PDB file of C-alpha atoms in Angstrom:
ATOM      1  CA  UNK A   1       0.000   0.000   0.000  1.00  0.00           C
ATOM      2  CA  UNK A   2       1.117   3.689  -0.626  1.00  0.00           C
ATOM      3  CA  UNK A   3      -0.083   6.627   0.629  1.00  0.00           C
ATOM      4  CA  UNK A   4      -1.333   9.661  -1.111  1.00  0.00           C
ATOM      5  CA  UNK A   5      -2.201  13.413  -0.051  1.00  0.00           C
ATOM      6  CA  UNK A   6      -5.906  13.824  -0.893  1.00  0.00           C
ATOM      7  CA  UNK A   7      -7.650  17.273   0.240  1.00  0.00           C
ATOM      8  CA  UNK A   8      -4.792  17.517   2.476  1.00  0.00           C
ATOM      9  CA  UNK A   9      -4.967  14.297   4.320  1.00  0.00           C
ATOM     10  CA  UNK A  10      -2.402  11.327   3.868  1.00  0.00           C
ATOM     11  CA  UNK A  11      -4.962   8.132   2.607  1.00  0.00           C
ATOM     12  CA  UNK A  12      -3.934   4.842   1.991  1.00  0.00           C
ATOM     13  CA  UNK A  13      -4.591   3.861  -1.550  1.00  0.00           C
ATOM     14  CA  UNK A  14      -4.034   0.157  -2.942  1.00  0.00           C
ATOM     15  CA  UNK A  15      -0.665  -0.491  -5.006  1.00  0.00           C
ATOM     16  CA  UNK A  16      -1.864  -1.088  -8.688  1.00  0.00           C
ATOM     17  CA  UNK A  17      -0.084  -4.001 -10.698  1.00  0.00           C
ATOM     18  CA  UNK A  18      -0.505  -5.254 -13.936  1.00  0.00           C
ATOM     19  CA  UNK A  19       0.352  -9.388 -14.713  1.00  0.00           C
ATOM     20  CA  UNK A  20       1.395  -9.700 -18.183  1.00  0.00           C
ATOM     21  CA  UNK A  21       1.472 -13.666 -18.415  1.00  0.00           C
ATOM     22  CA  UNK A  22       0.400 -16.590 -20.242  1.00  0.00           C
ATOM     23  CA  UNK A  23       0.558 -19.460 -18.555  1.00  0.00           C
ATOM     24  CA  UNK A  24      -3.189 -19.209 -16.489  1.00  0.00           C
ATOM     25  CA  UNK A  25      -1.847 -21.039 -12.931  1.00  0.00           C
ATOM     26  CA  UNK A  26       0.883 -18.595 -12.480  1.00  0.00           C
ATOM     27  CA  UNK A  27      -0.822 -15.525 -13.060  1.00  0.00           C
ATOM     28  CA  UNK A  28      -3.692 -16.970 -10.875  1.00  0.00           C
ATOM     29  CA  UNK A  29      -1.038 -17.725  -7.935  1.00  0.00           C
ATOM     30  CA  UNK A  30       0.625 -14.098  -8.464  1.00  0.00           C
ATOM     31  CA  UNK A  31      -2.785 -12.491  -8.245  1.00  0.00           C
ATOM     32  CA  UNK A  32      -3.908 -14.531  -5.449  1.00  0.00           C
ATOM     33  CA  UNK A  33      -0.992 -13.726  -3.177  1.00  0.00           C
ATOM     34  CA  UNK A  34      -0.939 -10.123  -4.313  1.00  0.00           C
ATOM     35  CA  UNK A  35      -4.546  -9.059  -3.352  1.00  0.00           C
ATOM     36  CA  UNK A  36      -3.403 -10.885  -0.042  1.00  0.00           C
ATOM     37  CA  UNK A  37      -0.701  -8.531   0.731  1.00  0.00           C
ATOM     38  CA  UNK A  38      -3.428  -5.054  -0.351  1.00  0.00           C
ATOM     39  CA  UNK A  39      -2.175  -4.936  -4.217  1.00  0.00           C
ATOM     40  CA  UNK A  40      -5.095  -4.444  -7.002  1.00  0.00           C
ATOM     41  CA  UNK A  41      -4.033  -6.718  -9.473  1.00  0.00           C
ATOM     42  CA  UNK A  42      -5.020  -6.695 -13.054  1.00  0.00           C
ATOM     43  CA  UNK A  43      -3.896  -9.866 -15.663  1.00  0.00           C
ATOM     44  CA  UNK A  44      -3.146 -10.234 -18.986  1.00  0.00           C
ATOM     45  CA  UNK A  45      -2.187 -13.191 -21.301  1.00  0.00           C
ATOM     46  CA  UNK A  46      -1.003 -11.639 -24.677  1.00  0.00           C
ATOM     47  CA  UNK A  47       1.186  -8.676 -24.965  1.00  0.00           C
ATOM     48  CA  UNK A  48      -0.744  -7.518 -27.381  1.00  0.00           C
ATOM     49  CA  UNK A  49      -3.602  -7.094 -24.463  1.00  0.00           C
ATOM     50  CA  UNK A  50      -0.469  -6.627 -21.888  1.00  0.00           C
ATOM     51  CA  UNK A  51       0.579  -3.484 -23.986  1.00  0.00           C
ATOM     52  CA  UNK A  52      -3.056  -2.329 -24.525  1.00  0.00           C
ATOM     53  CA  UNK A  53      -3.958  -2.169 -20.670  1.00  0.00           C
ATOM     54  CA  UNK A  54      -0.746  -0.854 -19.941  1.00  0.00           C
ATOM     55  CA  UNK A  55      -0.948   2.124 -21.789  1.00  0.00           C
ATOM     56  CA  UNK A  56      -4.973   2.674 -20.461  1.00  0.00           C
ATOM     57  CA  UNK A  57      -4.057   2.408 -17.188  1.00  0.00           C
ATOM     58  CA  UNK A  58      -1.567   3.824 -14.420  1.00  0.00           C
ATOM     59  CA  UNK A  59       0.072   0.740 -13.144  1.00  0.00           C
ATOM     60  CA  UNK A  60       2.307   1.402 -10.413  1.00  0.00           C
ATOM     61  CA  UNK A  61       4.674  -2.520 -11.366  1.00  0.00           C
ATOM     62  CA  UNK A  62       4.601  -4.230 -14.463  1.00  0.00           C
ATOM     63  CA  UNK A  63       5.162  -8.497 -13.689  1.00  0.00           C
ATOM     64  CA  UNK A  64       6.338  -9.131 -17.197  1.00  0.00           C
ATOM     65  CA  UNK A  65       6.712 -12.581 -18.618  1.00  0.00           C
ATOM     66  CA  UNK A  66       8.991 -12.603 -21.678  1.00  0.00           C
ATOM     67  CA  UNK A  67       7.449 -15.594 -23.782  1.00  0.00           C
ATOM     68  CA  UNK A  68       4.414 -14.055 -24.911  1.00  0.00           C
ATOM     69  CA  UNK A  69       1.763 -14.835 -27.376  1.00  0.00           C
ATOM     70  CA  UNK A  70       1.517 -11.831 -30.087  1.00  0.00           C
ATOM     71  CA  UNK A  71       4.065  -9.264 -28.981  1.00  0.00           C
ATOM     72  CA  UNK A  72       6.876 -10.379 -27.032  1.00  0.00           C
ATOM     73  CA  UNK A  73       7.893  -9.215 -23.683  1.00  0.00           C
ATOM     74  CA  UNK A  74      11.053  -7.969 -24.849  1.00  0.00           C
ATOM     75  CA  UNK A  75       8.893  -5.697 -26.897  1.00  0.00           C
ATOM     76  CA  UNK A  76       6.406  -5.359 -24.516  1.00  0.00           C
ATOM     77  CA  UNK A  77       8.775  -3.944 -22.032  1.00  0.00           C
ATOM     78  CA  UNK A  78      10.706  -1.382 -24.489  1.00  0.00           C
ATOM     79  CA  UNK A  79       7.077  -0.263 -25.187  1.00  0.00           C
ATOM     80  CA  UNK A  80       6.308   0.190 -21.033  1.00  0.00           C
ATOM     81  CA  UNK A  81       9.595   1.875 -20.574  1.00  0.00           C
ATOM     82  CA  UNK A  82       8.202   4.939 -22.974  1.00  0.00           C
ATOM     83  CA  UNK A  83       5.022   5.119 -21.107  1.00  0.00           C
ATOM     84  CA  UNK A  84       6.614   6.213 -18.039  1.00  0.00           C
ATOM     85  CA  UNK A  85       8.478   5.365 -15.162  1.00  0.00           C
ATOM     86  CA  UNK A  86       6.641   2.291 -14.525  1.00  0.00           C
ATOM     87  CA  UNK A  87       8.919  -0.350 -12.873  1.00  0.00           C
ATOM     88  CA  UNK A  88       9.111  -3.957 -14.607  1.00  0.00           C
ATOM     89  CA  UNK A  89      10.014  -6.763 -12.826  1.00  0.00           C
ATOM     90  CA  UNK A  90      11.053 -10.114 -15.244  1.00  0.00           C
ATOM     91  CA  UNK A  91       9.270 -13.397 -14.399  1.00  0.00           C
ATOM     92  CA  UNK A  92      10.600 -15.960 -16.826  1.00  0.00           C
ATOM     93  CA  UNK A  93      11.766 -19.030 -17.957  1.00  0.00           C
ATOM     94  CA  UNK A  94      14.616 -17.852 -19.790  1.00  0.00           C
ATOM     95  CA  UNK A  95      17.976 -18.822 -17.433  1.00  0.00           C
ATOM     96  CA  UNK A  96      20.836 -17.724 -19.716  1.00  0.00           C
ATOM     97  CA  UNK A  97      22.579 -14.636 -18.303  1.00  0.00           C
ATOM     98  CA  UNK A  98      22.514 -12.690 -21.715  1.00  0.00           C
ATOM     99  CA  UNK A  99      18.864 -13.186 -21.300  1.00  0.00           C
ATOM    100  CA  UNK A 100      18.911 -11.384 -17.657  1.00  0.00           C
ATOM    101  CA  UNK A 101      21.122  -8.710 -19.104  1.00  0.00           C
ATOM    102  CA  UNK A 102      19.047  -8.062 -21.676  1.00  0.00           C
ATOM    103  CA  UNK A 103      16.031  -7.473 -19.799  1.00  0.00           C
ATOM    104  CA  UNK A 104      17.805  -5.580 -17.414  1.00  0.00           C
ATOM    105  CA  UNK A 105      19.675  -3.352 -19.885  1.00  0.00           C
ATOM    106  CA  UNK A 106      16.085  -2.568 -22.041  1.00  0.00           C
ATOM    107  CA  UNK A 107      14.947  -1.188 -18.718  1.00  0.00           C
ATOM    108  CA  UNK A 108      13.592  -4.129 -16.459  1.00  0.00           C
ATOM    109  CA  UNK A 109      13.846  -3.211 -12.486  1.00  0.00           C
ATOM    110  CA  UNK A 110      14.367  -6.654 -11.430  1.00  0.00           C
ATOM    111  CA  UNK A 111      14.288 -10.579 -13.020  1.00  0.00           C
ATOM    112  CA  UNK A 112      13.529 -13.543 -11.491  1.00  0.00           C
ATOM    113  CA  UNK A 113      13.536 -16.690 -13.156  1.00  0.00           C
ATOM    114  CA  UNK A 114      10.913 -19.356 -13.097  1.00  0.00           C
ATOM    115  CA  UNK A 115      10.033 -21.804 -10.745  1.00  0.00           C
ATOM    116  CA  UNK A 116       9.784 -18.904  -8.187  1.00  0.00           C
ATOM    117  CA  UNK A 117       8.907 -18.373  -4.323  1.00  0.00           C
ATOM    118  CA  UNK A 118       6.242 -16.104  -4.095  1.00  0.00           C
ATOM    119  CA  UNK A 119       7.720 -14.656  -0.845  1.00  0.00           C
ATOM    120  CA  UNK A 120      10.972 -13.877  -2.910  1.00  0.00           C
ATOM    121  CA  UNK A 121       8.319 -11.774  -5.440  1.00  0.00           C
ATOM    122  CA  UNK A 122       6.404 -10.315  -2.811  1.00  0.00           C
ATOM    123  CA  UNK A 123       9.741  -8.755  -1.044  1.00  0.00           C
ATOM    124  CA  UNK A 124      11.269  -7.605  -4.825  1.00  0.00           C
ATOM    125  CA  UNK A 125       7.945  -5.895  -5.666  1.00  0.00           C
ATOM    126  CA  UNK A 126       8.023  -4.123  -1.798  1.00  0.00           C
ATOM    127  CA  UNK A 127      11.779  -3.057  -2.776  1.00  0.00           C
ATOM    128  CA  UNK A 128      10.826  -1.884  -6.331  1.00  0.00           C
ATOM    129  CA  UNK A 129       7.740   0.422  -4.863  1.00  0.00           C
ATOM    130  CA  UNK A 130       9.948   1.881  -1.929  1.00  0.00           C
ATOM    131  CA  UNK A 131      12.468   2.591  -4.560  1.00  0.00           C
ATOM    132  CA  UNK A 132       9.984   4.267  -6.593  1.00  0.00           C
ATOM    133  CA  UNK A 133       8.305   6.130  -3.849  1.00  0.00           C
ATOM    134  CA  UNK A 134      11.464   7.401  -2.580  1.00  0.00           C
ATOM    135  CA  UNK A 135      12.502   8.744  -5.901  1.00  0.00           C
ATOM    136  CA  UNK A 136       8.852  10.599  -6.189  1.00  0.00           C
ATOM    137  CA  UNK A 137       9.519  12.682  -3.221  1.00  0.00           C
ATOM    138  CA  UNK A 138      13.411  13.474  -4.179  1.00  0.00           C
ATOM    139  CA  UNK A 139      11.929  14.742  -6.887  1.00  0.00           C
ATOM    140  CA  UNK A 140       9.421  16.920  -5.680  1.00  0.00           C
ATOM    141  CA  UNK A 141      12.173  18.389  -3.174  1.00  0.00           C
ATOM    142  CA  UNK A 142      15.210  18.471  -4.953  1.00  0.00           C
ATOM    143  CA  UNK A 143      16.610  19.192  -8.075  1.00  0.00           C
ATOM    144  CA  UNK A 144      17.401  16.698 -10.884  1.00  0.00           C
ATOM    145  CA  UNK A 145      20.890  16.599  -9.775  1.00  0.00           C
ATOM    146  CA  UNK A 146      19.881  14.994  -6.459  1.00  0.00           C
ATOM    147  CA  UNK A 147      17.538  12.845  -8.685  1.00  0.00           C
ATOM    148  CA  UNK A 148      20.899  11.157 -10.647  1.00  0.00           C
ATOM    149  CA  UNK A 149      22.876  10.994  -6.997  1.00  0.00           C
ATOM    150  CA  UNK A 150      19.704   9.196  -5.525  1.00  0.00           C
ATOM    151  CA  UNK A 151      20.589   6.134  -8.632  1.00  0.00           C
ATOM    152  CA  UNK A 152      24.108   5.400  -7.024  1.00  0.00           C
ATOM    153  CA  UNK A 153      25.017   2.403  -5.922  1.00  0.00           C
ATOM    154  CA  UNK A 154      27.489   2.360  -2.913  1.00  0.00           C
ATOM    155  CA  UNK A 155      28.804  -0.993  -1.892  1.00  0.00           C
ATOM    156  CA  UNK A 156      31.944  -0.676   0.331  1.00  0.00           C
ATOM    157  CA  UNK A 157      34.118   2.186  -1.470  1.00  0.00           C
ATOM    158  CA  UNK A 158      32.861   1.331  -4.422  1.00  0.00           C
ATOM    159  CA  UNK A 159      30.521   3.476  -6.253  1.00  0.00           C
ATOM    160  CA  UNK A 160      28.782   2.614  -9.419  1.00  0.00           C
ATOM    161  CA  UNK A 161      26.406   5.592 -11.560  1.00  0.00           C
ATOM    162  CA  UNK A 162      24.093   3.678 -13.478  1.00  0.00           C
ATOM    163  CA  UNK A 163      23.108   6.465 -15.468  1.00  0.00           C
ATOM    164  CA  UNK A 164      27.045   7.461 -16.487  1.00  0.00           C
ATOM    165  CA  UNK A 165      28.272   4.190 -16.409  1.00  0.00           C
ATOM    166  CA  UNK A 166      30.497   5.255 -14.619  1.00  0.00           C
ATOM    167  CA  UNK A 167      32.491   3.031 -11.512  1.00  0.00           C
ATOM    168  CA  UNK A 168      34.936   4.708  -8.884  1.00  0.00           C
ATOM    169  CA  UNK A 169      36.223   4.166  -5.325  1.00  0.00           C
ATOM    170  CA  UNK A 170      35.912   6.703  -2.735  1.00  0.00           C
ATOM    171  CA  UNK A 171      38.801   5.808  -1.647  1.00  0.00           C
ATOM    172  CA  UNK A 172      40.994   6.974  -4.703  1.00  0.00           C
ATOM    173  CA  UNK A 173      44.042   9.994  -4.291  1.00  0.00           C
ATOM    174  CA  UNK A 174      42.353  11.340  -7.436  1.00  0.00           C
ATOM    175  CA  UNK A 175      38.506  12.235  -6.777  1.00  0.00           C
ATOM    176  CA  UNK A 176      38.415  12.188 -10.761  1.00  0.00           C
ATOM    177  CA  UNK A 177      39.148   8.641 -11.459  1.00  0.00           C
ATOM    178  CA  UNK A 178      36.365   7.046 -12.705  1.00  0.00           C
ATOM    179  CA  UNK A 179      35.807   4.272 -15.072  1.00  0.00           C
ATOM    180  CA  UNK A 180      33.805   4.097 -17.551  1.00  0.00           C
ATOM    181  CA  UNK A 181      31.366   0.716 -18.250  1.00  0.00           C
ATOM    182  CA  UNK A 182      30.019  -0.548 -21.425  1.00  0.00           C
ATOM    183  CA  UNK A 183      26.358  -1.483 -21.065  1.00  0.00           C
ATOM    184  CA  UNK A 184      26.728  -5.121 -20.301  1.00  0.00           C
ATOM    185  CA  UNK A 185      29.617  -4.530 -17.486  1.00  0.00           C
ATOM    186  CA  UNK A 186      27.406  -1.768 -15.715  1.00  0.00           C
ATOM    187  CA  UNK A 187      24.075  -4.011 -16.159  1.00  0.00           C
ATOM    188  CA  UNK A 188      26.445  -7.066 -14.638  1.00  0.00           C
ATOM    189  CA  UNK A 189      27.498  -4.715 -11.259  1.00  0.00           C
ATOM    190  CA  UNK A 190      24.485  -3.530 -10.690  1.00  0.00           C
ATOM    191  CA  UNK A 191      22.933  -6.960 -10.318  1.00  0.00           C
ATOM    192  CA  UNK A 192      25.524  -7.678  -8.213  1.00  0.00           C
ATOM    193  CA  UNK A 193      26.022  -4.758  -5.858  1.00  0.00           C
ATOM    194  CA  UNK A 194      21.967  -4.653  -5.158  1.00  0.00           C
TER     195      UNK A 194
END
């Protein structure tokens, strides 16, 4: 649940997540435990529907499965990503780690790979809203430069910037010695520094 300012009072309003997936039992199970834990869930089984209701509504997650009847998640989530900053979190059967990368560099959040816990999905989709709340209210108090600091990632003295590419430690002599990434090596530390 999140909470929103209406007529001046904080209210709590239901999370709002779309299910684009295919295979009926799993999209039953996902809804199931998600109206559970206070989420209004809303499934699709075609990304050609998956796209449609996407763009008609304002989904606060996307649960994405990449084998898709019609248009393809891959597409599907290229396609989300110019909506808005909707966050997509990868449920699929695709292992391979160019697969993960992938997703993850054509904007996915998150990817988890199927069979699944639903505790595991339940805690990612928690971290992907907090994330996304918390980056609401920097920006609505700050500037955009505090908006780019706020996508850091800080593990030890290293310091990765997603949006540069860009790795350094803090614990350099030069304060200017950072390295750049190509895609796949910054996609690759992020998923392992988070």
């Amino acid at each position: 649940m999140k909470t929103e300012r209406i007529n001046g009072e904080r209210v709590k309003v239901m999370s709002k997540i779309l299910i684009v997936e295919d295979e009926e039992a799993i999209a039953d199970l996902e809804k199931d435990y998600l109206e559970l834990s206070d989420f209004e869930v809303t499934i699709e089984n075609t990304g050609d529907k998956g796209l449609e209701t996407a763009m008609a509504g304002e989904f606060d997650l996307v649960i994405l499965d990449l084998m898709l009847p019609g248009v393809t998640g891959e597409t599907l989530l290229q396609q989300i990503q110019d909506i808005g900053d909707i966050p997509v979190i990868v449920i699929s059967a695709k292992v391979g780690i160019d697969d993960k990368v992938d997703a993850l560099l054509g904007g996915a959040a998150d990817y988890i790979t199927k069979p699944f816990a639903v505790r595991e999905l339940l805690a990612r989709i928690t971290v992907q809203l907090r994330k996304r709340d918390l980056s609401a209210r920097a920006g609505q108090t700050a500037g955009p430069d505090s908006c780019q600091k706020d996508q850091r990632l800080t593990v030890g003295d290293l310091m990765l910037d997603p949006v540069l590419r860009e790795v350094s430690s803090q614990k350099a002599q030069d304060k200017n010695t950072a390295v750049r990434l190509t895609r796949t090596e910054a996609a690759i530390l992020r998923l392992l520094m988070q």
